[in-house]
Amino acid sequence: LGLWGAVHKRLWELRSQPDDLAEAVSGYERGFHLKQDWYNGINLAFLLDLRSLEYLMAGEQHEAIADAVQARRVRREVIRLATPLAERADDDPQKRFWVVATLWEAAIGLGDAAAQARWEAAANTLAVPQWMQDSRRDQGSKLTEVLANYATMLSGQ
């Protein structure tokens, strides 16, 4: 399910077809509800925010707000699931990094500056390849841009 979501997420990035975004959301949503894991959850939350922006651009404010609220709920659940894993110091640094990066992204999505700073510092201390840090920062930038655009459009409605 995660792979299905990832394929359609990438197709969305390449083609911007609404069906691709819907399939990506569906894949990660099913994966998250079945597995109750942080990986599917953080991807689902991002895609819900992305879809909320798409809804706003299409003039569907109620659907936009529903997806934005759901994204926040999923992030809170992701934090509950991932925090105990991130606090285990005995894990492989690369495995731990992705959990910490997930918590950092969740904090961005919830607008929690203190948690964002905490998880940013934790991510920066882990000895991982640079591409992993770059990937984390790139995803954070994408999320920040989506949220800023959403806020701008919502305030203009």
Short mmCIF file of C-alpha atoms in Angstrom, two decimals:
data_model
loop_
_atom_site.label_atom_id
_atom_site.label_comp_id
_atom_site.label_asym_id
_atom_site.label_seq_id
_atom_site.Cartn_x
_atom_site.Cartn_y
_atom_site.Cartn_z
CA LEU A 1 0.00 0.00 0.00
CA GLY A 2 2.87 2.36 0.79
CA LEU A 3 4.44 1.56 -2.57
CA TRP A 4 1.12 2.08 -4.33
CA GLY A 5 0.80 5.47 -2.62
CA ALA A 6 4.40 6.37 -3.46
CA VAL A 7 3.97 5.53 -7.15
CA HIS A 8 0.89 7.71 -7.44
CA LYS A 9 2.47 10.48 -5.38
CA ARG A 10 5.32 10.55 -7.88
CA LEU A 11 2.89 10.44 -10.80
CA TRP A 12 1.10 13.42 -9.26
CA GLU A 13 4.41 15.29 -9.06
CA LEU A 14 5.11 14.52 -12.72
CA ARG A 15 1.65 15.00 -14.26
CA SER A 16 -0.51 16.92 -11.76
CA GLN A 17 -3.50 14.72 -12.57
CA PRO A 18 -6.21 14.72 -9.88
CA ASP A 19 -6.67 10.94 -10.25
CA ASP A 20 -3.02 10.41 -9.30
CA LEU A 21 -3.42 12.50 -6.16
CA ALA A 22 -6.61 10.64 -5.25
CA GLU A 23 -4.88 7.26 -5.71
CA ALA A 24 -1.88 8.39 -3.65
CA VAL A 25 -4.16 9.50 -0.82
CA SER A 26 -6.08 6.24 -1.04
CA GLY A 27 -2.94 4.10 -0.89
CA TYR A 28 -1.41 5.86 2.08
CA GLU A 29 -4.78 6.12 3.84
CA ARG A 30 -5.37 2.38 3.60
CA GLY A 31 -1.80 1.66 4.66
CA PHE A 32 -2.08 3.98 7.64
CA HIS A 33 -5.38 2.58 8.85
CA LEU A 34 -4.24 -1.03 8.44
CA LYS A 35 -0.69 -0.74 9.76
CA GLN A 36 -1.02 2.24 12.12
CA ASP A 37 2.50 3.31 11.17
CA TRP A 38 4.28 6.63 10.96
CA TYR A 39 5.52 6.17 7.37
CA ASN A 40 2.10 5.86 5.78
CA GLY A 41 0.72 8.45 8.19
CA ILE A 42 3.18 11.25 7.46
CA ASN A 43 2.79 10.74 3.72
CA LEU A 44 -0.99 10.71 4.07
CA ALA A 45 -0.94 13.95 6.06
CA PHE A 46 1.19 15.69 3.43
CA LEU A 47 -1.05 14.53 0.60
CA LEU A 48 -4.18 15.61 2.47
CA ASP A 49 -2.69 19.09 2.83
CA LEU A 50 -1.79 19.07 -0.84
CA ARG A 51 -5.30 17.99 -1.79
CA SER A 52 -6.78 20.64 0.50
CA LEU A 53 -4.89 23.26 -1.49
CA GLU A 54 -6.18 21.75 -4.74
CA TYR A 55 -9.73 21.89 -3.38
CA LEU A 56 -9.30 25.55 -2.46
CA MET A 57 -8.06 26.36 -5.95
CA ALA A 58 -11.16 24.61 -7.33
CA GLY A 59 -13.42 26.68 -5.07
CA GLU A 60 -14.37 23.74 -2.83
CA GLN A 61 -13.68 25.33 0.55
CA HIS A 62 -15.54 22.78 2.68
CA GLU A 63 -13.61 19.86 1.17
CA ALA A 64 -10.37 21.82 1.62
CA ILE A 65 -11.04 22.42 5.29
CA ALA A 66 -12.03 18.78 5.84
CA ASP A 67 -8.74 17.55 4.38
CA ALA A 68 -6.71 20.10 6.33
CA VAL A 69 -8.36 19.03 9.59
CA GLN A 70 -7.81 15.36 8.77
CA ALA A 71 -4.13 16.04 8.02
CA ARG A 72 -3.71 17.58 11.48
CA ARG A 73 -5.41 14.59 13.11
CA VAL A 74 -3.20 12.14 11.26
CA ARG A 75 -0.09 14.08 12.30
CA ARG A 76 -1.08 13.92 15.95
CA GLU A 77 -1.48 10.16 15.62
CA VAL A 78 1.87 9.91 13.81
CA ILE A 79 3.52 11.73 16.71
CA ARG A 80 1.96 9.28 19.16
CA LEU A 81 3.25 6.33 17.13
CA ALA A 82 6.72 7.67 16.29
CA THR A 83 7.85 9.40 19.48
CA PRO A 84 8.71 6.23 21.43
CA LEU A 85 10.71 4.95 18.45
CA ALA A 86 12.65 8.21 18.08
CA GLU A 87 13.60 8.23 21.73
CA ARG A 88 15.26 4.81 21.55
CA ALA A 89 18.96 5.56 21.29
CA ASP A 90 19.96 1.97 20.51
CA ASP A 91 18.47 1.94 17.00
CA ASP A 92 20.48 2.11 13.80
CA PRO A 93 21.10 5.83 13.07
CA GLN A 94 19.56 5.62 9.59
CA LYS A 95 16.39 3.93 10.85
CA ARG A 96 16.13 6.41 13.69
CA PHE A 97 16.71 9.31 11.30
CA TRP A 98 13.55 8.63 9.30
CA VAL A 99 11.48 8.50 12.48
CA VAL A 100 13.01 11.77 13.69
CA ALA A 101 12.51 13.34 10.24
CA THR A 102 8.86 12.27 10.40
CA LEU A 103 8.43 13.94 13.79
CA TRP A 104 10.11 17.08 12.45
CA GLU A 105 7.73 17.15 9.48
CA ALA A 106 4.73 16.53 11.75
CA ALA A 107 5.79 19.50 13.87
CA ILE A 108 5.98 21.70 10.77
CA GLY A 109 2.51 20.58 9.75
CA LEU A 110 1.10 21.35 13.18
CA GLY A 111 2.89 24.69 13.47
CA ASP A 112 4.74 23.54 16.61
CA ALA A 113 7.97 25.55 16.47
CA ALA A 114 9.39 24.08 19.69
CA ALA A 115 8.95 20.48 18.53
CA GLN A 116 10.24 21.42 15.10
CA ALA A 117 13.44 22.81 16.64
CA ARG A 118 13.80 19.76 18.91
CA TRP A 119 13.51 17.27 16.05
CA GLU A 120 15.64 19.40 13.72
CA ALA A 121 18.45 19.29 16.28
CA ALA A 122 18.00 15.55 16.73
CA ALA A 123 18.09 14.95 12.96
CA ASN A 124 21.24 17.03 12.60
CA THR A 125 23.09 14.99 15.22
CA LEU A 126 22.53 11.65 13.48
CA ALA A 127 25.37 10.36 11.33
CA VAL A 128 23.56 9.73 8.06
CA PRO A 129 24.41 10.36 4.42
CA GLN A 130 23.87 13.94 3.25
CA TRP A 131 21.19 12.90 0.75
CA MET A 132 19.00 11.87 3.67
CA GLN A 133 19.28 15.30 5.29
CA ASP A 134 18.65 16.91 1.90
CA SER A 135 15.57 14.76 1.37
CA ARG A 136 14.22 15.76 4.80
CA ARG A 137 14.77 19.45 4.15
CA ASP A 138 13.25 19.21 0.67
CA GLN A 139 10.10 17.60 2.05
CA GLY A 140 9.91 20.22 4.80
CA SER A 141 10.16 22.98 2.20
CA LYS A 142 7.39 21.40 0.11
CA LEU A 143 5.13 21.16 3.15
CA THR A 144 5.89 24.72 4.24
CA GLU A 145 5.03 25.98 0.76
CA VAL A 146 1.76 24.01 0.61
CA LEU A 147 0.70 25.29 4.04
CA ALA A 148 1.61 28.89 3.21
CA ASN A 149 -0.34 28.75 -0.05
CA TYR A 150 -3.31 27.20 1.71
CA ALA A 151 -3.32 29.91 4.39
CA THR A 152 -3.02 32.66 1.79
CA MET A 153 -5.85 31.27 -0.31
CA LEU A 154 -8.10 30.57 2.67
CA SER A 155 -7.67 34.10 3.99
CA GLY A 156 -8.61 35.47 0.56
CA GLN A 157 -11.84 33.46 0.35
#
